[in-house]
Amino acid sequence: GPGDHGIIVKLGAPSIINYIRMLLWDRDIRSYSYYIEVSMEQKDWVRVVDYSQYSCRSWQYLYFENRVVQYVRIVGTHNTVNKVFHLVSFEAMCKVKIPKMLNDIICPNYNVATVDKSAVVIEGVSRARNALLNGDTKHYDWDSGYTCHQLGSGAILIQLGQPYIISSLRLLLWDCDDRSYSYYIESSTNVWEWEMVVDNTRENCKSWQVIKFPPRPVVFIRIVGTHNTANEIFHCVHFECPSCEDGRG
């Protein structure tokens, strides 16, 4: 509330840091928004990460320019469940290599739609909750190994752990027979405002799909099946972003 200065961490000594790893409480599907500021003497604060407009969950991997700091302030600005910001774990360090960044958002060259990177499937039916993100593109059949939704209602909705600058994605449509699918994909940073990534509603699509688009910040990806030549369900086996078909990551 007003006058709440967030969570302040005092380092043991002034230190050069450029990386923070922290765990937001993640025992349910809630999301948090926050910003992080650093200071030497708690007088002048410099904002190094501002995710106050983004939905974030679980482990956060945050990079910024090298700074000499003694105090770090984490200020929660939103929680989708209640009015409290919950931080479970916090680490600050200096990394030799920093990934490519656009402002304070990572431009990854590795798949960030993984459970290890805090991604989760929020909507979609499957035998195993995160089958879509487990990296298994070999073991699937008529009964398992895919995530699906009924055509005409619902979607497959993926949330990344934090915002990333994404310009490609790849998915594997269920392909144990000769069927083809139609679909469209949208992205969002906040789950309210959606932007079209690709419209394949007039295409007959089979098996692997690689989609490239202008770089944009992404937190949520919504895959909506619109047609299946075999039945009334849309089935997706694997999803990744960015696309790693060229061997990176």
PDB file of C-alpha atoms in Angstrom:
ATOM      1  CA  GLY A   1       0.000   0.000   0.000  1.00  0.00           C
ATOM      2  CA  PRO A   2       1.025   3.679   0.195  1.00  0.00           C
ATOM      3  CA  GLY A   3       4.333   4.076   2.004  1.00  0.00           C
ATOM      4  CA  ASP A   4       5.264   0.440   1.378  1.00  0.00           C
ATOM      5  CA  HIS A   5       8.856   0.509   0.164  1.00  0.00           C
ATOM      6  CA  GLY A   6       8.937  -3.128  -0.882  1.00  0.00           C
ATOM      7  CA  ILE A   7      11.497  -5.708   0.208  1.00  0.00           C
ATOM      8  CA  ILE A   8      14.983  -4.254   0.749  1.00  0.00           C
ATOM      9  CA  VAL A   9      18.024  -6.540   0.696  1.00  0.00           C
ATOM     10  CA  LYS A  10      21.313  -5.182   2.066  1.00  0.00           C
ATOM     11  CA  LEU A  11      24.381  -6.894   0.615  1.00  0.00           C
ATOM     12  CA  GLY A  12      27.275  -7.601   2.980  1.00  0.00           C
ATOM     13  CA  ALA A  13      29.499  -5.098   1.156  1.00  0.00           C
ATOM     14  CA  PRO A  14      29.275  -2.854  -1.921  1.00  0.00           C
ATOM     15  CA  SER A  15      29.335  -5.284  -4.842  1.00  0.00           C
ATOM     16  CA  ILE A  16      29.308  -5.253  -8.627  1.00  0.00           C
ATOM     17  CA  ILE A  17      26.179  -7.096  -9.782  1.00  0.00           C
ATOM     18  CA  ASN A  18      24.480  -7.576 -13.153  1.00  0.00           C
ATOM     19  CA  TYR A  19      22.231 -10.580 -12.472  1.00  0.00           C
ATOM     20  CA  ILE A  20      19.426 -11.395 -10.056  1.00  0.00           C
ATOM     21  CA  ARG A  21      17.721 -14.748  -9.693  1.00  0.00           C
ATOM     22  CA  MET A  22      14.665 -14.847  -7.482  1.00  0.00           C
ATOM     23  CA  LEU A  23      11.719 -17.126  -6.817  1.00  0.00           C
ATOM     24  CA  LEU A  24       8.180 -15.788  -6.672  1.00  0.00           C
ATOM     25  CA  TRP A  25       5.795 -17.951  -4.634  1.00  0.00           C
ATOM     26  CA  ASP A  26       4.477 -20.482  -7.163  1.00  0.00           C
ATOM     27  CA  ARG A  27       2.278 -23.102  -5.509  1.00  0.00           C
ATOM     28  CA  ASP A  28      -0.645 -22.100  -7.734  1.00  0.00           C
ATOM     29  CA  ILE A  29      -1.168 -20.382 -11.098  1.00  0.00           C
ATOM     30  CA  ARG A  30      -0.918 -16.813  -9.767  1.00  0.00           C
ATOM     31  CA  SER A  31       1.213 -14.145 -11.452  1.00  0.00           C
ATOM     32  CA  TYR A  32       3.049 -11.160 -10.011  1.00  0.00           C
ATOM     33  CA  SER A  33       4.278  -7.850 -11.408  1.00  0.00           C
ATOM     34  CA  TYR A  34       7.189  -5.934  -9.891  1.00  0.00           C
ATOM     35  CA  TYR A  35      10.168  -3.655 -10.389  1.00  0.00           C
ATOM     36  CA  ILE A  36      13.677  -3.726  -8.907  1.00  0.00           C
ATOM     37  CA  GLU A  37      15.845  -0.765  -7.909  1.00  0.00           C
ATOM     38  CA  VAL A  38      19.425  -0.631  -6.644  1.00  0.00           C
ATOM     39  CA  SER A  39      21.309   1.890  -4.523  1.00  0.00           C
ATOM     40  CA  MET A  40      24.563   2.447  -2.658  1.00  0.00           C
ATOM     41  CA  GLU A  41      23.225   4.433   0.305  1.00  0.00           C
ATOM     42  CA  GLN A  42      19.409   4.199  -0.032  1.00  0.00           C
ATOM     43  CA  LYS A  43      19.251   7.807  -1.242  1.00  0.00           C
ATOM     44  CA  ASP A  44      19.449   7.564  -5.024  1.00  0.00           C
ATOM     45  CA  TRP A  45      17.702   4.500  -6.424  1.00  0.00           C
ATOM     46  CA  VAL A  46      18.218   3.296 -10.011  1.00  0.00           C
ATOM     47  CA  ARG A  47      15.548   1.081 -11.560  1.00  0.00           C
ATOM     48  CA  VAL A  48      17.285  -1.857 -13.280  1.00  0.00           C
ATOM     49  CA  VAL A  49      14.250  -4.055 -14.020  1.00  0.00           C
ATOM     50  CA  ASP A  50      10.686  -2.870 -14.567  1.00  0.00           C
ATOM     51  CA  TYR A  51       8.204  -5.702 -15.050  1.00  0.00           C
ATOM     52  CA  SER A  52       5.325  -3.749 -13.518  1.00  0.00           C
ATOM     53  CA  GLN A  53       3.315  -4.155 -16.745  1.00  0.00           C
ATOM     54  CA  TYR A  54       4.072  -7.871 -17.205  1.00  0.00           C
ATOM     55  CA  SER A  55       2.777 -11.094 -15.672  1.00  0.00           C
ATOM     56  CA  CYS A  56       5.618 -13.073 -14.053  1.00  0.00           C
ATOM     57  CA  ARG A  57       5.676 -16.399 -12.236  1.00  0.00           C
ATOM     58  CA  SER A  58       8.032 -18.687 -10.312  1.00  0.00           C
ATOM     59  CA  TRP A  59      11.800 -18.315 -11.010  1.00  0.00           C
ATOM     60  CA  GLN A  60      12.902 -14.971 -12.456  1.00  0.00           C
ATOM     61  CA  TYR A  61      16.198 -14.592 -14.348  1.00  0.00           C
ATOM     62  CA  LEU A  62      17.098 -10.899 -14.554  1.00  0.00           C
ATOM     63  CA  TYR A  63      20.074  -9.206 -16.218  1.00  0.00           C
ATOM     64  CA  PHE A  64      21.157  -5.564 -16.378  1.00  0.00           C
ATOM     65  CA  GLU A  65      24.302  -3.453 -16.811  1.00  0.00           C
ATOM     66  CA  ASN A  66      27.092  -3.854 -14.237  1.00  0.00           C
ATOM     67  CA  ARG A  67      26.368  -1.707 -11.190  1.00  0.00           C
ATOM     68  CA  VAL A  68      28.071  -1.182  -7.841  1.00  0.00           C
ATOM     69  CA  VAL A  69      25.336  -1.587  -5.238  1.00  0.00           C
ATOM     70  CA  GLN A  70      24.784  -2.372  -1.588  1.00  0.00           C
ATOM     71  CA  TYR A  71      20.993  -2.256  -1.466  1.00  0.00           C
ATOM     72  CA  VAL A  72      18.426  -3.943  -3.703  1.00  0.00           C
ATOM     73  CA  ARG A  73      14.751  -3.060  -3.454  1.00  0.00           C
ATOM     74  CA  ILE A  74      12.079  -5.370  -4.908  1.00  0.00           C
ATOM     75  CA  VAL A  75       8.667  -3.716  -5.157  1.00  0.00           C
ATOM     76  CA  GLY A  76       5.645  -5.832  -6.047  1.00  0.00           C
ATOM     77  CA  THR A  77       3.004  -3.925  -8.011  1.00  0.00           C
ATOM     78  CA  HIS A  78       0.423  -6.645  -8.697  1.00  0.00           C
ATOM     79  CA  ASN A  79      -0.654 -10.121  -7.624  1.00  0.00           C
ATOM     80  CA  THR A  80      -3.476 -11.825  -9.527  1.00  0.00           C
ATOM     81  CA  VAL A  81      -4.782 -13.498  -6.335  1.00  0.00           C
ATOM     82  CA  ASN A  82      -4.438 -10.991  -3.477  1.00  0.00           C
ATOM     83  CA  LYS A  83      -2.728  -7.767  -2.396  1.00  0.00           C
ATOM     84  CA  VAL A  84       0.532  -9.234  -1.076  1.00  0.00           C
ATOM     85  CA  PHE A  85       3.859  -9.751  -2.879  1.00  0.00           C
ATOM     86  CA  HIS A  86       5.569 -13.030  -1.900  1.00  0.00           C
ATOM     87  CA  LEU A  87       9.284 -13.566  -2.509  1.00  0.00           C
ATOM     88  CA  VAL A  88      10.689 -16.984  -1.576  1.00  0.00           C
ATOM     89  CA  SER A  89      14.346 -16.778  -2.630  1.00  0.00           C
ATOM     90  CA  PHE A  90      16.754 -14.065  -3.813  1.00  0.00           C
ATOM     91  CA  GLU A  91      20.305 -14.155  -5.241  1.00  0.00           C
ATOM     92  CA  ALA A  92      22.427 -11.350  -6.716  1.00  0.00           C
ATOM     93  CA  MET A  93      25.721 -11.871  -8.534  1.00  0.00           C
ATOM     94  CA  CYS A  94      27.971 -10.730 -11.363  1.00  0.00           C
ATOM     95  CA  LYS A  95      27.959 -12.848 -14.513  1.00  0.00           C
ATOM     96  CA  VAL A  96      30.782 -12.797 -17.049  1.00  0.00           C
ATOM     97  CA  LYS A  97      28.389 -13.073 -20.001  1.00  0.00           C
ATOM     98  CA  ILE A  98      25.048 -11.317 -20.365  1.00  0.00           C
ATOM     99  CA  PRO A  99      22.515 -12.467 -22.973  1.00  0.00           C
ATOM    100  CA  LYS A 100      21.317 -10.138 -25.703  1.00  0.00           C
ATOM    101  CA  MET A 101      18.850  -7.675 -24.167  1.00  0.00           C
ATOM    102  CA  LEU A 102      16.263  -5.194 -25.384  1.00  0.00           C
ATOM    103  CA  ASN A 103      15.965  -2.688 -22.545  1.00  0.00           C
ATOM    104  CA  ASP A 104      15.447  -4.984 -19.522  1.00  0.00           C
ATOM    105  CA  ILE A 105      14.048  -7.986 -21.434  1.00  0.00           C
ATOM    106  CA  ILE A 106      16.101 -11.008 -22.553  1.00  0.00           C
ATOM    107  CA  CYS A 107      16.218 -11.863 -26.289  1.00  0.00           C
ATOM    108  CA  PRO A 108      16.763 -15.622 -25.874  1.00  0.00           C
ATOM    109  CA  ASN A 109      18.437 -17.911 -28.420  1.00  0.00           C
ATOM    110  CA  TYR A 110      17.286 -20.966 -26.446  1.00  0.00           C
ATOM    111  CA  ASN A 111      13.834 -22.389 -25.761  1.00  0.00           C
ATOM    112  CA  VAL A 112      12.186 -20.550 -22.847  1.00  0.00           C
ATOM    113  CA  ALA A 113       8.898 -22.490 -23.051  1.00  0.00           C
ATOM    114  CA  THR A 114      10.149 -25.088 -20.570  1.00  0.00           C
ATOM    115  CA  VAL A 115       9.253 -25.975 -16.993  1.00  0.00           C
ATOM    116  CA  ASP A 116      12.875 -25.206 -16.004  1.00  0.00           C
ATOM    117  CA  LYS A 117      12.341 -21.637 -17.201  1.00  0.00           C
ATOM    118  CA  SER A 118       9.050 -21.384 -15.246  1.00  0.00           C
ATOM    119  CA  ALA A 119       6.718 -21.802 -18.243  1.00  0.00           C
ATOM    120  CA  VAL A 120       3.358 -23.489 -17.646  1.00  0.00           C
ATOM    121  CA  VAL A 121       0.335 -24.647 -19.635  1.00  0.00           C
ATOM    122  CA  ILE A 122      -2.640 -22.750 -18.201  1.00  0.00           C
ATOM    123  CA  GLU A 123      -5.342 -23.969 -20.577  1.00  0.00           C
ATOM    124  CA  GLY A 124      -5.565 -27.183 -22.578  1.00  0.00           C
ATOM    125  CA  VAL A 125      -6.290 -30.831 -21.772  1.00  0.00           C
ATOM    126  CA  SER A 126      -3.579 -33.476 -21.487  1.00  0.00           C
ATOM    127  CA  ARG A 127      -2.736 -36.619 -19.520  1.00  0.00           C
ATOM    128  CA  ALA A 128       0.323 -34.870 -18.063  1.00  0.00           C
ATOM    129  CA  ARG A 129      -0.005 -31.182 -17.187  1.00  0.00           C
ATOM    130  CA  ASN A 130       3.056 -29.882 -19.023  1.00  0.00           C
ATOM    131  CA  ALA A 131       3.369 -32.535 -21.748  1.00  0.00           C
ATOM    132  CA  LEU A 132       3.449 -29.718 -24.302  1.00  0.00           C
ATOM    133  CA  LEU A 133       6.620 -28.246 -22.756  1.00  0.00           C
ATOM    134  CA  ASN A 134       8.585 -31.335 -21.695  1.00  0.00           C
ATOM    135  CA  GLY A 135      10.699 -31.500 -24.864  1.00  0.00           C
ATOM    136  CA  ASP A 136       9.513 -35.004 -25.795  1.00  0.00           C
ATOM    137  CA  THR A 137       8.777 -35.037 -29.530  1.00  0.00           C
ATOM    138  CA  LYS A 138       9.061 -38.812 -30.012  1.00  0.00           C
ATOM    139  CA  HIS A 139       6.745 -40.539 -27.522  1.00  0.00           C
ATOM    140  CA  TYR A 140       3.137 -39.826 -28.415  1.00  0.00           C
ATOM    141  CA  ASP A 141       0.276 -41.883 -29.791  1.00  0.00           C
ATOM    142  CA  TRP A 142      -3.531 -41.974 -29.988  1.00  0.00           C
ATOM    143  CA  ASP A 143      -3.912 -41.804 -26.197  1.00  0.00           C
ATOM    144  CA  SER A 144      -1.151 -39.643 -24.765  1.00  0.00           C
ATOM    145  CA  GLY A 145       1.728 -37.249 -25.349  1.00  0.00           C
ATOM    146  CA  TYR A 146      -0.381 -34.362 -26.655  1.00  0.00           C
ATOM    147  CA  THR A 147      -2.364 -31.372 -25.379  1.00  0.00           C
ATOM    148  CA  CYS A 148      -5.745 -30.613 -26.915  1.00  0.00           C
ATOM    149  CA  HIS A 149      -8.870 -28.481 -26.910  1.00  0.00           C
ATOM    150  CA  GLN A 150     -12.356 -28.796 -28.393  1.00  0.00           C
ATOM    151  CA  LEU A 151     -12.784 -26.895 -31.662  1.00  0.00           C
ATOM    152  CA  GLY A 152     -15.078 -23.915 -31.181  1.00  0.00           C
ATOM    153  CA  SER A 153     -14.364 -23.540 -27.461  1.00  0.00           C
ATOM    154  CA  GLY A 154     -11.259 -22.844 -25.423  1.00  0.00           C
ATOM    155  CA  ALA A 155      -7.647 -22.855 -26.560  1.00  0.00           C
ATOM    156  CA  ILE A 156      -4.182 -24.027 -25.590  1.00  0.00           C
ATOM    157  CA  LEU A 157      -2.691 -21.257 -23.437  1.00  0.00           C
ATOM    158  CA  ILE A 158       0.979 -21.134 -22.427  1.00  0.00           C
ATOM    159  CA  GLN A 159       2.501 -18.669 -19.966  1.00  0.00           C
ATOM    160  CA  LEU A 160       6.239 -18.007 -20.000  1.00  0.00           C
ATOM    161  CA  GLY A 161       7.922 -17.311 -16.670  1.00  0.00           C
ATOM    162  CA  GLN A 162       8.681 -13.674 -17.504  1.00  0.00           C
ATOM    163  CA  PRO A 163       8.642 -11.441 -20.590  1.00  0.00           C
ATOM    164  CA  TYR A 164      11.022 -12.383 -23.402  1.00  0.00           C
ATOM    165  CA  ILE A 165      11.631 -10.795 -26.801  1.00  0.00           C
ATOM    166  CA  ILE A 166      10.408 -13.521 -29.162  1.00  0.00           C
ATOM    167  CA  SER A 167      10.471 -13.593 -32.973  1.00  0.00           C
ATOM    168  CA  SER A 168       9.849 -17.274 -33.730  1.00  0.00           C
ATOM    169  CA  LEU A 169       8.120 -20.353 -32.402  1.00  0.00           C
ATOM    170  CA  ARG A 170       7.748 -23.984 -33.371  1.00  0.00           C
ATOM    171  CA  LEU A 171       5.023 -26.515 -32.696  1.00  0.00           C
ATOM    172  CA  LEU A 172       4.364 -30.137 -33.567  1.00  0.00           C
ATOM    173  CA  LEU A 173       0.804 -30.960 -34.580  1.00  0.00           C
ATOM    174  CA  TRP A 174      -0.288 -34.537 -33.848  1.00  0.00           C
ATOM    175  CA  ASP A 175       0.642 -36.535 -36.958  1.00  0.00           C
ATOM    176  CA  CYS A 176       0.058 -40.249 -36.374  1.00  0.00           C
ATOM    177  CA  ASP A 177      -2.219 -40.323 -39.431  1.00  0.00           C
ATOM    178  CA  ASP A 178      -2.771 -38.178 -42.528  1.00  0.00           C
ATOM    179  CA  ARG A 179      -5.024 -35.521 -40.968  1.00  0.00           C
ATOM    180  CA  SER A 180      -4.427 -31.785 -41.281  1.00  0.00           C
ATOM    181  CA  TYR A 181      -5.286 -28.888 -38.966  1.00  0.00           C
ATOM    182  CA  SER A 182      -6.076 -25.185 -39.225  1.00  0.00           C
ATOM    183  CA  TYR A 183      -5.307 -22.757 -36.392  1.00  0.00           C
ATOM    184  CA  TYR A 184      -4.201 -19.284 -35.375  1.00  0.00           C
ATOM    185  CA  ILE A 185      -1.771 -18.112 -32.685  1.00  0.00           C
ATOM    186  CA  GLU A 186      -1.829 -14.893 -30.648  1.00  0.00           C
ATOM    187  CA  SER A 187       0.567 -13.438 -28.081  1.00  0.00           C
ATOM    188  CA  SER A 188       0.117 -11.141 -25.096  1.00  0.00           C
ATOM    189  CA  THR A 189       2.106  -9.641 -22.237  1.00  0.00           C
ATOM    190  CA  ASN A 190      -0.824  -9.347 -19.832  1.00  0.00           C
ATOM    191  CA  VAL A 191      -3.604 -11.778 -20.975  1.00  0.00           C
ATOM    192  CA  TRP A 192      -5.983  -8.889 -21.843  1.00  0.00           C
ATOM    193  CA  GLU A 193      -4.540  -7.436 -25.038  1.00  0.00           C
ATOM    194  CA  TRP A 194      -3.732  -9.927 -27.792  1.00  0.00           C
ATOM    195  CA  GLU A 195      -1.704  -9.560 -30.970  1.00  0.00           C
ATOM    196  CA  MET A 196      -1.895 -11.988 -33.908  1.00  0.00           C
ATOM    197  CA  VAL A 197       1.266 -14.046 -34.483  1.00  0.00           C
ATOM    198  CA  VAL A 198       0.041 -16.175 -37.390  1.00  0.00           C
ATOM    199  CA  ASP A 199      -3.322 -16.872 -39.033  1.00  0.00           C
ATOM    200  CA  ASN A 200      -3.385 -20.361 -40.530  1.00  0.00           C
ATOM    201  CA  THR A 201      -7.166 -20.710 -40.402  1.00  0.00           C
ATOM    202  CA  ARG A 202      -7.329 -21.122 -44.205  1.00  0.00           C
ATOM    203  CA  GLU A 203      -4.347 -23.478 -44.414  1.00  0.00           C
ATOM    204  CA  ASN A 204      -4.139 -27.260 -44.161  1.00  0.00           C
ATOM    205  CA  CYS A 205      -1.259 -27.756 -41.717  1.00  0.00           C
ATOM    206  CA  LYS A 206       0.493 -30.996 -40.794  1.00  0.00           C
ATOM    207  CA  SER A 207       3.197 -32.018 -38.331  1.00  0.00           C
ATOM    208  CA  TRP A 208       5.992 -29.468 -37.645  1.00  0.00           C
ATOM    209  CA  GLN A 209       5.143 -25.765 -37.886  1.00  0.00           C
ATOM    210  CA  VAL A 210       7.846 -23.068 -37.772  1.00  0.00           C
ATOM    211  CA  ILE A 211       6.533 -19.524 -37.456  1.00  0.00           C
ATOM    212  CA  LYS A 212       8.632 -16.352 -37.685  1.00  0.00           C
ATOM    213  CA  PHE A 213       7.388 -12.830 -36.950  1.00  0.00           C
ATOM    214  CA  PRO A 214       8.740  -9.368 -36.008  1.00  0.00           C
ATOM    215  CA  PRO A 215      10.329  -9.371 -32.515  1.00  0.00           C
ATOM    216  CA  ARG A 216       7.969  -8.482 -29.673  1.00  0.00           C
ATOM    217  CA  PRO A 217       7.732  -8.907 -25.896  1.00  0.00           C
ATOM    218  CA  VAL A 218       5.787 -12.089 -25.098  1.00  0.00           C
ATOM    219  CA  VAL A 219       4.477 -13.651 -21.875  1.00  0.00           C
ATOM    220  CA  PHE A 220       1.377 -15.537 -23.061  1.00  0.00           C
ATOM    221  CA  ILE A 221       0.888 -17.597 -26.233  1.00  0.00           C
ATOM    222  CA  ARG A 222      -2.604 -18.715 -27.212  1.00  0.00           C
ATOM    223  CA  ILE A 223      -2.989 -21.461 -29.838  1.00  0.00           C
ATOM    224  CA  VAL A 224      -6.539 -21.792 -31.168  1.00  0.00           C
ATOM    225  CA  GLY A 225      -7.416 -24.714 -33.422  1.00  0.00           C
ATOM    226  CA  THR A 226     -10.156 -23.953 -35.956  1.00  0.00           C
ATOM    227  CA  HIS A 227     -10.333 -27.130 -38.065  1.00  0.00           C
ATOM    228  CA  ASN A 228      -9.300 -30.783 -38.050  1.00  0.00           C
ATOM    229  CA  THR A 229      -9.995 -33.016 -41.053  1.00  0.00           C
ATOM    230  CA  ALA A 230     -10.430 -36.064 -38.759  1.00  0.00           C
ATOM    231  CA  ASN A 231     -12.545 -34.881 -35.794  1.00  0.00           C
ATOM    232  CA  GLU A 232     -13.596 -31.918 -33.645  1.00  0.00           C
ATOM    233  CA  ILE A 233     -10.471 -31.669 -31.473  1.00  0.00           C
ATOM    234  CA  PHE A 234      -7.171 -29.801 -31.969  1.00  0.00           C
ATOM    235  CA  HIS A 235      -4.065 -31.734 -30.817  1.00  0.00           C
ATOM    236  CA  CYS A 236      -0.587 -30.279 -30.255  1.00  0.00           C
ATOM    237  CA  VAL A 237       2.364 -32.460 -29.179  1.00  0.00           C
ATOM    238  CA  HIS A 238       5.180 -29.939 -28.610  1.00  0.00           C
ATOM    239  CA  PHE A 239       5.664 -26.179 -28.368  1.00  0.00           C
ATOM    240  CA  GLU A 240       8.826 -24.100 -28.141  1.00  0.00           C
ATOM    241  CA  CYS A 241       9.814 -20.455 -28.446  1.00  0.00           C
ATOM    242  CA  PRO A 242      11.969 -19.239 -29.890  1.00  0.00           C
ATOM    243  CA  SER A 243      12.150 -21.948 -32.540  1.00  0.00           C
ATOM    244  CA  CYS A 244      15.272 -24.060 -32.034  1.00  0.00           C
ATOM    245  CA  GLU A 245      15.067 -26.029 -35.275  1.00  0.00           C
ATOM    246  CA  ASP A 246      18.416 -24.621 -36.412  1.00  0.00           C
ATOM    247  CA  GLY A 247      20.197 -26.388 -33.568  1.00  0.00           C
ATOM    248  CA  ARG A 248      20.652 -23.451 -31.200  1.00  0.00           C
ATOM    249  CA  GLY A 249      19.758 -23.858 -27.543  1.00  0.00           C
TER     250      GLY A 249
END
